[in-house]
């Protein structure tokens, strides 16, 4: 999920094209006015409440203490999904690690106990497969025998640790058949209740020819990635990387919707600390909250927000280290009653 600085010029061009003024711009979310009579503004037929997704990749605090996930529950942040990152398939089939350690390493014992607590409070806990370290998806790009030699151990770990879903983050060039085969296998083995998401660049969703890290078209993949015999999508939603200037206002999200995506299936991924990505990719919490409110008003079926990443969330917004507080502020913007509402309506 953390992008190389190589993509800064490309992303800059994208948000300049969509009306942003660049890194030093004073444009704020409330300055943006959008007028459109297109069908993209029509709310989706099937409405789902927005999602508040938090990625967790660094499992220590800035002072190198173990990072606990329990404050997400204790402080009623309203987080809906937690994604543990990153899972990697190594060269030898069956050698699978969460970051640097196997799932059954003592390093993760307390984390797995906390995962159970989160799940008991209704929070879905998923794993992210892949990311910036290449190699995982090339190993899933072989014959059926080769594919299942890597897939079956992954399937067994997902089942053993009772994960609720898998976030497929492909940051290496592979054929579209790779995620398609993986998603079909996951659906077959875990059923419709298992969550399958993907994490493309936002630009890969705004234009068929838009910059992406995966080497295939997400438009093409989503068109045929359906449950056999139905129109049900295999991909539950997209955790798009709306980094760069994208989170400063609704226009880029609108460009994704105008490209044909249901807004309820697009979650706006943002940086929660300026140290987590490009220097121009971070947006302060007050501006981000207003952006979220604007998007909720524009799209009643707005898909939600994903934060990268939890361990340093909010550190660029204040001196007190309370990552859960940043999550709670996002939750307030996502779930608070809109002006003129009582709070009892469906959000």
CSV table of C-alpha atoms in Angstrom, one decimal:
chain,number,residue,atom,x,y,z
A,1,UNK,CA,0.0,0.0,0.0
A,2,UNK,CA,2.9,2.4,0.5
A,3,UNK,CA,3.8,3.8,-2.9
A,4,UNK,CA,7.3,4.5,-4.3
A,5,UNK,CA,8.2,8.1,-4.9
A,6,UNK,CA,8.5,7.0,-8.5
A,7,UNK,CA,4.8,7.6,-8.9
A,8,UNK,CA,4.7,11.1,-7.6
A,9,UNK,CA,4.9,12.8,-11.0
A,10,UNK,CA,2.3,10.5,-12.5
A,11,UNK,CA,-0.1,11.1,-9.6
A,12,UNK,CA,0.6,14.8,-9.7
A,13,UNK,CA,-0.4,14.9,-13.4
A,14,UNK,CA,-3.6,13.0,-12.6
A,15,UNK,CA,-4.9,15.4,-9.9
A,16,UNK,CA,-3.8,18.4,-11.9
A,17,UNK,CA,-5.9,17.1,-14.8
A,18,UNK,CA,-8.9,16.7,-12.4
A,19,UNK,CA,-8.7,20.3,-11.2
A,20,UNK,CA,-6.2,20.2,-8.3
A,21,UNK,CA,-3.6,23.0,-8.1
A,22,UNK,CA,-0.6,21.0,-6.9
A,23,UNK,CA,1.3,20.4,-3.7
A,24,UNK,CA,1.3,24.0,-2.5
A,25,UNK,CA,-2.3,24.7,-3.3
A,26,UNK,CA,-4.6,26.1,-0.6
A,27,UNK,CA,-7.6,24.4,-2.1
A,28,UNK,CA,-9.7,22.8,0.6
A,29,UNK,CA,-12.6,20.3,0.4
A,30,UNK,CA,-15.2,22.9,1.1
A,31,UNK,CA,-14.0,25.0,-1.9
A,32,UNK,CA,-14.9,22.4,-4.4
A,33,UNK,CA,-18.3,22.7,-6.1
A,34,UNK,CA,-19.4,19.9,-8.4
A,35,UNK,CA,-22.2,20.1,-10.9
A,36,UNK,CA,-23.3,17.0,-12.8
A,37,UNK,CA,-26.5,15.6,-14.2
A,38,UNK,CA,-25.0,12.3,-15.1
A,39,UNK,CA,-26.4,9.0,-13.9
A,40,UNK,CA,-23.3,8.4,-11.8
A,41,UNK,CA,-24.9,10.6,-9.1
A,42,UNK,CA,-27.9,8.3,-8.7
A,43,UNK,CA,-27.6,6.3,-5.5
A,44,UNK,CA,-26.9,2.5,-5.9
A,45,UNK,CA,-29.9,0.2,-5.8
A,46,UNK,CA,-28.5,-1.8,-3.0
A,47,UNK,CA,-27.2,0.4,-0.2
A,48,UNK,CA,-24.7,-0.6,2.4
A,49,UNK,CA,-23.4,1.5,5.3
A,50,UNK,CA,-19.9,2.9,4.8
A,51,UNK,CA,-16.9,1.0,5.9
A,52,UNK,CA,-14.1,2.3,8.2
A,53,UNK,CA,-11.1,0.2,7.3
A,54,UNK,CA,-7.7,0.3,9.1
A,55,UNK,CA,-4.6,-1.3,7.8
A,56,UNK,CA,-2.1,-2.6,10.3
A,57,UNK,CA,1.4,-3.4,9.0
A,58,UNK,CA,3.7,-2.1,11.7
A,59,UNK,CA,2.9,-3.9,15.0
A,60,UNK,CA,5.0,-1.7,17.2
A,61,UNK,CA,4.5,1.9,18.5
A,62,UNK,CA,7.0,4.7,17.6
A,63,UNK,CA,8.8,3.8,21.0
A,64,UNK,CA,9.1,0.2,19.8
A,65,UNK,CA,6.5,-1.2,22.3
A,66,UNK,CA,4.0,-3.8,21.0
A,67,UNK,CA,1.1,-2.2,19.3
A,68,UNK,CA,-2.3,-3.3,20.8
A,69,UNK,CA,-5.4,-3.4,18.6
A,70,UNK,CA,-7.8,-3.3,21.6
A,71,UNK,CA,-8.1,0.5,21.9
A,72,UNK,CA,-10.0,0.3,18.6
A,73,UNK,CA,-12.7,-1.4,20.6
A,74,UNK,CA,-12.2,0.3,24.0
A,75,UNK,CA,-12.6,3.8,22.6
A,76,UNK,CA,-15.6,2.9,20.4
A,77,UNK,CA,-13.9,4.1,17.2
A,78,UNK,CA,-16.6,2.5,15.0
A,79,UNK,CA,-13.9,0.8,12.9
A,80,UNK,CA,-15.6,-1.9,10.8
A,81,UNK,CA,-12.7,-3.8,9.2
A,82,UNK,CA,-9.1,-4.3,10.3
A,83,UNK,CA,-6.6,-5.6,7.6
A,84,UNK,CA,-3.4,-7.2,8.8
A,85,UNK,CA,-0.5,-6.6,6.4
A,86,UNK,CA,1.4,-7.9,4.7
A,87,UNK,CA,1.2,-11.6,3.9
A,88,UNK,CA,3.8,-13.0,1.6
A,89,UNK,CA,4.2,-16.3,-0.2
A,90,UNK,CA,7.9,-17.2,-0.4
A,91,UNK,CA,9.6,-19.3,-3.0
A,92,UNK,CA,9.1,-22.6,-1.2
A,93,UNK,CA,5.4,-23.6,-1.2
A,94,UNK,CA,3.9,-23.4,2.2
A,95,UNK,CA,6.4,-20.8,3.5
A,96,UNK,CA,4.0,-18.0,4.3
A,97,UNK,CA,4.8,-15.1,6.5
A,98,UNK,CA,3.0,-12.1,8.0
A,99,UNK,CA,5.7,-9.5,7.5
A,100,UNK,CA,8.9,-11.3,8.7
A,101,UNK,CA,7.4,-14.1,10.8
A,102,UNK,CA,5.3,-17.2,10.2
A,103,UNK,CA,1.7,-17.1,11.4
A,104,UNK,CA,2.4,-19.5,14.3
A,105,UNK,CA,5.4,-17.5,15.6
A,106,UNK,CA,5.2,-16.5,19.2
A,107,UNK,CA,5.6,-12.9,17.9
A,108,UNK,CA,1.9,-13.1,16.9
A,109,UNK,CA,0.4,-14.9,19.9
A,110,UNK,CA,-1.0,-11.8,21.5
A,111,UNK,CA,-2.1,-10.4,18.2
A,112,UNK,CA,-4.2,-13.5,17.4
A,113,UNK,CA,-5.9,-13.2,20.8
A,114,UNK,CA,-6.7,-9.6,20.1
A,115,UNK,CA,-8.1,-10.5,16.7
A,116,UNK,CA,-10.6,-12.7,18.5
A,117,UNK,CA,-11.7,-9.8,20.7
A,118,UNK,CA,-12.2,-7.6,17.7
A,119,UNK,CA,-14.2,-10.2,15.9
A,120,UNK,CA,-16.3,-10.8,19.0
A,121,UNK,CA,-17.2,-7.1,18.9
A,122,UNK,CA,-18.4,-7.4,15.3
A,123,UNK,CA,-15.2,-6.1,13.6
A,124,UNK,CA,-14.2,-8.1,10.5
A,125,UNK,CA,-10.5,-9.0,10.5
A,126,UNK,CA,-8.8,-9.7,7.1
A,127,UNK,CA,-5.3,-10.1,5.8
A,128,UNK,CA,-3.6,-8.3,3.0
A,129,UNK,CA,-1.8,-10.5,0.5
A,130,UNK,CA,1.1,-9.0,-1.4
A,131,UNK,CA,1.8,-5.3,-1.4
A,132,UNK,CA,5.0,-3.5,-2.3
A,133,UNK,CA,7.3,-6.6,-2.0
A,134,UNK,CA,7.0,-8.4,-5.3
A,135,UNK,CA,6.9,-12.1,-5.8
A,136,UNK,CA,3.7,-13.4,-4.2
A,137,UNK,CA,1.5,-13.2,-7.3
A,138,UNK,CA,4.1,-14.5,-9.7
A,139,UNK,CA,4.1,-17.7,-7.6
A,140,UNK,CA,0.4,-17.9,-8.2
A,141,UNK,CA,0.9,-17.6,-12.0
A,142,UNK,CA,1.8,-21.2,-12.9
A,143,UNK,CA,0.1,-24.4,-13.8
A,144,UNK,CA,-2.8,-25.7,-11.7
A,145,UNK,CA,-0.4,-27.9,-9.8
A,146,UNK,CA,2.0,-25.0,-9.1
A,147,UNK,CA,-0.9,-22.7,-8.2
A,148,UNK,CA,-2.4,-25.1,-5.7
A,149,UNK,CA,1.0,-25.9,-4.1
A,150,UNK,CA,1.0,-22.2,-3.0
A,151,UNK,CA,-2.7,-21.7,-2.6
A,152,UNK,CA,-3.6,-24.6,-0.4
A,153,UNK,CA,-1.3,-23.7,2.5
A,154,UNK,CA,-2.6,-20.1,2.3
A,155,UNK,CA,-6.2,-21.4,2.4
A,156,UNK,CA,-5.4,-23.5,5.4
A,157,UNK,CA,-3.9,-20.6,7.3
A,158,UNK,CA,-7.0,-18.4,6.6
A,159,UNK,CA,-9.2,-21.2,7.9
A,160,UNK,CA,-7.0,-21.9,11.0
A,161,UNK,CA,-6.9,-18.3,12.1
A,162,UNK,CA,-10.5,-17.6,11.2
A,163,UNK,CA,-9.8,-14.6,9.0
A,164,UNK,CA,-12.9,-12.9,7.6
A,165,UNK,CA,-11.5,-12.0,4.2
A,166,UNK,CA,-8.5,-11.3,2.0
A,167,UNK,CA,-7.4,-8.0,0.5
A,168,UNK,CA,-5.6,-8.7,-2.8
A,169,UNK,CA,-2.9,-6.0,-3.2
A,170,UNK,CA,-1.1,-6.6,-6.5
A,171,UNK,CA,1.9,-4.3,-7.0
A,172,UNK,CA,3.6,-6.4,-9.6
A,173,UNK,CA,2.8,-7.0,-13.3
A,174,UNK,CA,0.8,-10.2,-13.7
A,175,UNK,CA,-1.9,-11.5,-16.1
A,176,UNK,CA,-5.6,-10.8,-15.2
A,177,UNK,CA,-6.0,-14.6,-14.9
A,178,UNK,CA,-3.9,-14.5,-11.6
A,179,UNK,CA,-6.4,-12.7,-9.4
A,180,UNK,CA,-9.3,-14.3,-11.2
A,181,UNK,CA,-8.2,-17.8,-10.4
A,182,UNK,CA,-7.3,-16.8,-6.8
A,183,UNK,CA,-10.7,-15.3,-6.2
A,184,UNK,CA,-12.6,-18.2,-7.6
A,185,UNK,CA,-10.7,-20.6,-5.4
A,186,UNK,CA,-11.4,-18.4,-2.3
A,187,UNK,CA,-15.1,-18.2,-3.1
A,188,UNK,CA,-15.3,-22.0,-3.7
A,189,UNK,CA,-13.5,-22.8,-0.4
A,190,UNK,CA,-15.0,-20.2,1.9
A,191,UNK,CA,-18.3,-19.3,0.4
A,192,UNK,CA,-20.2,-16.0,0.0
A,193,UNK,CA,-19.6,-14.8,3.5
A,194,UNK,CA,-15.8,-14.5,2.9
A,195,UNK,CA,-14.8,-10.9,2.0
A,196,UNK,CA,-12.6,-10.4,-1.1
A,197,UNK,CA,-11.3,-6.9,-1.7
A,198,UNK,CA,-8.6,-5.4,-3.9
A,199,UNK,CA,-6.3,-2.4,-3.4
A,200,UNK,CA,-5.6,-0.6,-6.7
A,201,UNK,CA,-4.4,2.9,-7.4
A,202,UNK,CA,-7.3,5.2,-7.7
A,203,UNK,CA,-6.1,6.1,-11.2
A,204,UNK,CA,-6.6,2.4,-12.2
A,205,UNK,CA,-10.3,2.9,-11.4
A,206,UNK,CA,-10.8,6.3,-13.0
A,207,UNK,CA,-9.7,5.3,-16.5
A,208,UNK,CA,-9.2,1.9,-18.2
A,209,UNK,CA,-5.8,3.2,-19.3
A,210,UNK,CA,-5.0,4.9,-16.0
A,211,UNK,CA,-1.7,4.2,-14.2
A,212,UNK,CA,-1.8,1.1,-12.1
A,213,UNK,CA,0.7,-1.3,-10.5
A,214,UNK,CA,-0.8,-4.6,-11.5
A,215,UNK,CA,-0.4,-4.9,-15.3
A,216,UNK,CA,-4.1,-5.6,-16.0
A,217,UNK,CA,-7.3,-3.6,-16.3
A,218,UNK,CA,-9.5,-3.6,-13.2
A,219,UNK,CA,-12.4,-2.8,-15.5
A,220,UNK,CA,-11.9,-6.1,-17.4
A,221,UNK,CA,-11.3,-8.1,-14.3
A,222,UNK,CA,-14.5,-6.9,-12.6
A,223,UNK,CA,-16.5,-7.5,-15.7
A,224,UNK,CA,-16.0,-11.2,-15.7
A,225,UNK,CA,-15.1,-11.8,-12.1
A,226,UNK,CA,-18.6,-13.0,-11.1
A,227,UNK,CA,-20.0,-16.0,-9.3
A,228,UNK,CA,-20.7,-18.6,-12.0
A,229,UNK,CA,-24.3,-18.5,-13.2
A,230,UNK,CA,-25.0,-15.1,-11.7
A,231,UNK,CA,-24.1,-11.4,-11.8
A,232,UNK,CA,-22.8,-11.4,-8.2
A,233,UNK,CA,-19.3,-9.8,-8.1
A,234,UNK,CA,-16.5,-11.8,-6.6
A,235,UNK,CA,-14.8,-8.5,-5.5
A,236,UNK,CA,-16.7,-7.1,-2.5
A,237,UNK,CA,-15.2,-3.6,-2.9
A,238,UNK,CA,-12.0,-1.8,-3.8
A,239,UNK,CA,-9.8,-0.1,-1.2
A,240,UNK,CA,-8.5,2.5,-3.7
A,241,UNK,CA,-5.3,4.3,-3.0
A,242,UNK,CA,-6.5,7.9,-3.2
A,243,UNK,CA,-3.1,9.3,-2.3
A,244,UNK,CA,-1.4,12.4,-3.8
A,245,UNK,CA,-4.0,15.2,-3.9
A,246,UNK,CA,-7.0,13.0,-4.4
A,247,UNK,CA,-8.4,13.3,-0.8
A,248,UNK,CA,-8.5,17.1,-0.9
A,249,UNK,CA,-12.0,17.1,-2.5
A,250,UNK,CA,-14.6,15.0,-4.2
A,251,UNK,CA,-13.6,15.5,-7.9
A,252,UNK,CA,-11.3,12.5,-8.2
A,253,UNK,CA,-13.8,10.2,-6.5
A,254,UNK,CA,-16.4,11.5,-8.9
A,255,UNK,CA,-14.1,10.6,-11.8
A,256,UNK,CA,-14.1,7.0,-10.5
A,257,UNK,CA,-17.9,6.9,-10.3
A,258,UNK,CA,-18.2,8.5,-13.7
A,259,UNK,CA,-16.0,5.7,-15.0
A,260,UNK,CA,-18.8,3.3,-14.1
A,261,UNK,CA,-18.0,2.2,-10.6
A,262,UNK,CA,-20.8,1.9,-8.0
A,263,UNK,CA,-19.7,4.3,-5.2
A,264,UNK,CA,-20.7,1.8,-2.6
A,265,UNK,CA,-17.9,-0.5,-3.9
A,266,UNK,CA,-15.2,2.1,-3.7
A,267,UNK,CA,-13.5,2.8,-0.4
A,268,UNK,CA,-11.3,5.9,-0.3
A,269,UNK,CA,-7.8,4.9,1.0
A,270,UNK,CA,-5.9,7.7,2.6
A,271,UNK,CA,-2.7,8.3,4.5
A,272,UNK,CA,-3.2,8.8,8.2
A,273,UNK,CA,0.4,10.2,8.7
A,274,UNK,CA,2.6,12.3,6.5
A,275,UNK,CA,5.4,9.7,7.0
A,276,UNK,CA,3.4,6.9,5.3
A,277,UNK,CA,3.7,7.9,1.7
A,278,UNK,CA,4.5,10.7,-0.7
A,279,UNK,CA,5.1,14.1,0.9
A,280,UNK,CA,2.1,15.6,-0.9
A,281,UNK,CA,-0.1,12.6,-0.2
A,282,UNK,CA,-1.2,13.5,3.4
A,283,UNK,CA,-4.3,15.5,4.3
A,284,UNK,CA,-4.9,16.9,7.8
A,285,UNK,CA,-7.8,15.4,9.7
A,286,UNK,CA,-10.1,18.5,9.6
A,287,UNK,CA,-9.9,18.7,5.8
A,288,UNK,CA,-10.3,15.0,5.5
A,289,UNK,CA,-13.4,15.0,7.7
A,290,UNK,CA,-15.0,17.7,5.6
A,291,UNK,CA,-14.1,15.7,2.4
A,292,UNK,CA,-15.9,12.7,3.9
A,293,UNK,CA,-19.0,14.7,4.7
A,294,UNK,CA,-19.0,16.1,1.2
A,295,UNK,CA,-18.7,12.7,-0.3
A,296,UNK,CA,-21.5,11.3,1.9
A,297,UNK,CA,-23.8,14.1,0.8
A,298,UNK,CA,-22.9,13.7,-2.9
A,299,UNK,CA,-23.1,9.9,-2.8
A,300,UNK,CA,-25.6,8.4,-0.2
A,301,UNK,CA,-23.9,5.1,-1.0
A,302,UNK,CA,-20.4,6.3,-0.4
A,303,UNK,CA,-18.2,3.2,0.2
A,304,UNK,CA,-16.2,4.5,3.1
A,305,UNK,CA,-12.6,5.2,4.1
A,306,UNK,CA,-9.5,3.1,4.6
A,307,UNK,CA,-6.5,4.4,6.6
A,308,UNK,CA,-2.9,3.4,6.0
A,309,UNK,CA,-1.6,2.6,8.5
A,310,UNK,CA,-2.7,2.3,12.1
A,311,UNK,CA,0.6,2.4,14.1
A,312,UNK,CA,1.2,6.1,13.5
A,313,UNK,CA,-2.3,7.4,12.7
A,314,UNK,CA,-2.8,11.0,13.7
A,315,UNK,CA,0.9,11.7,14.5
A,316,UNK,CA,0.9,14.5,11.9
A,317,UNK,CA,-2.1,16.1,13.4
A,318,UNK,CA,-0.9,16.5,17.0
A,319,UNK,CA,1.7,15.7,19.6
A,320,UNK,CA,-0.3,13.1,21.6
A,321,UNK,CA,0.2,9.5,20.5
A,322,UNK,CA,-3.3,8.1,20.3
A,323,UNK,CA,-3.8,6.3,16.9
A,324,UNK,CA,-7.3,5.2,17.9
A,325,UNK,CA,-8.3,8.9,18.2
A,326,UNK,CA,-7.6,9.5,14.4
A,327,UNK,CA,-9.8,6.5,13.6
A,328,UNK,CA,-12.5,7.8,15.9
A,329,UNK,CA,-12.5,11.1,14.1
A,330,UNK,CA,-12.9,9.4,10.8
A,331,UNK,CA,-15.8,7.4,12.3
A,332,UNK,CA,-17.5,10.6,13.4
A,333,UNK,CA,-17.4,12.0,9.9
A,334,UNK,CA,-18.6,8.7,8.4
A,335,UNK,CA,-21.4,7.8,10.8
A,336,UNK,CA,-22.6,11.0,12.4
A,337,UNK,CA,-26.0,12.2,11.5
A,338,UNK,CA,-26.1,14.5,8.4
A,339,UNK,CA,-27.4,18.0,8.9
A,340,UNK,CA,-31.2,17.9,9.2
A,341,UNK,CA,-31.1,14.2,10.2
A,342,UNK,CA,-32.0,12.8,13.6
A,343,UNK,CA,-29.3,10.1,13.6
A,344,UNK,CA,-31.9,7.3,13.5
A,345,UNK,CA,-32.0,7.0,9.7
A,346,UNK,CA,-29.9,4.6,7.7
A,347,UNK,CA,-26.6,6.5,7.0
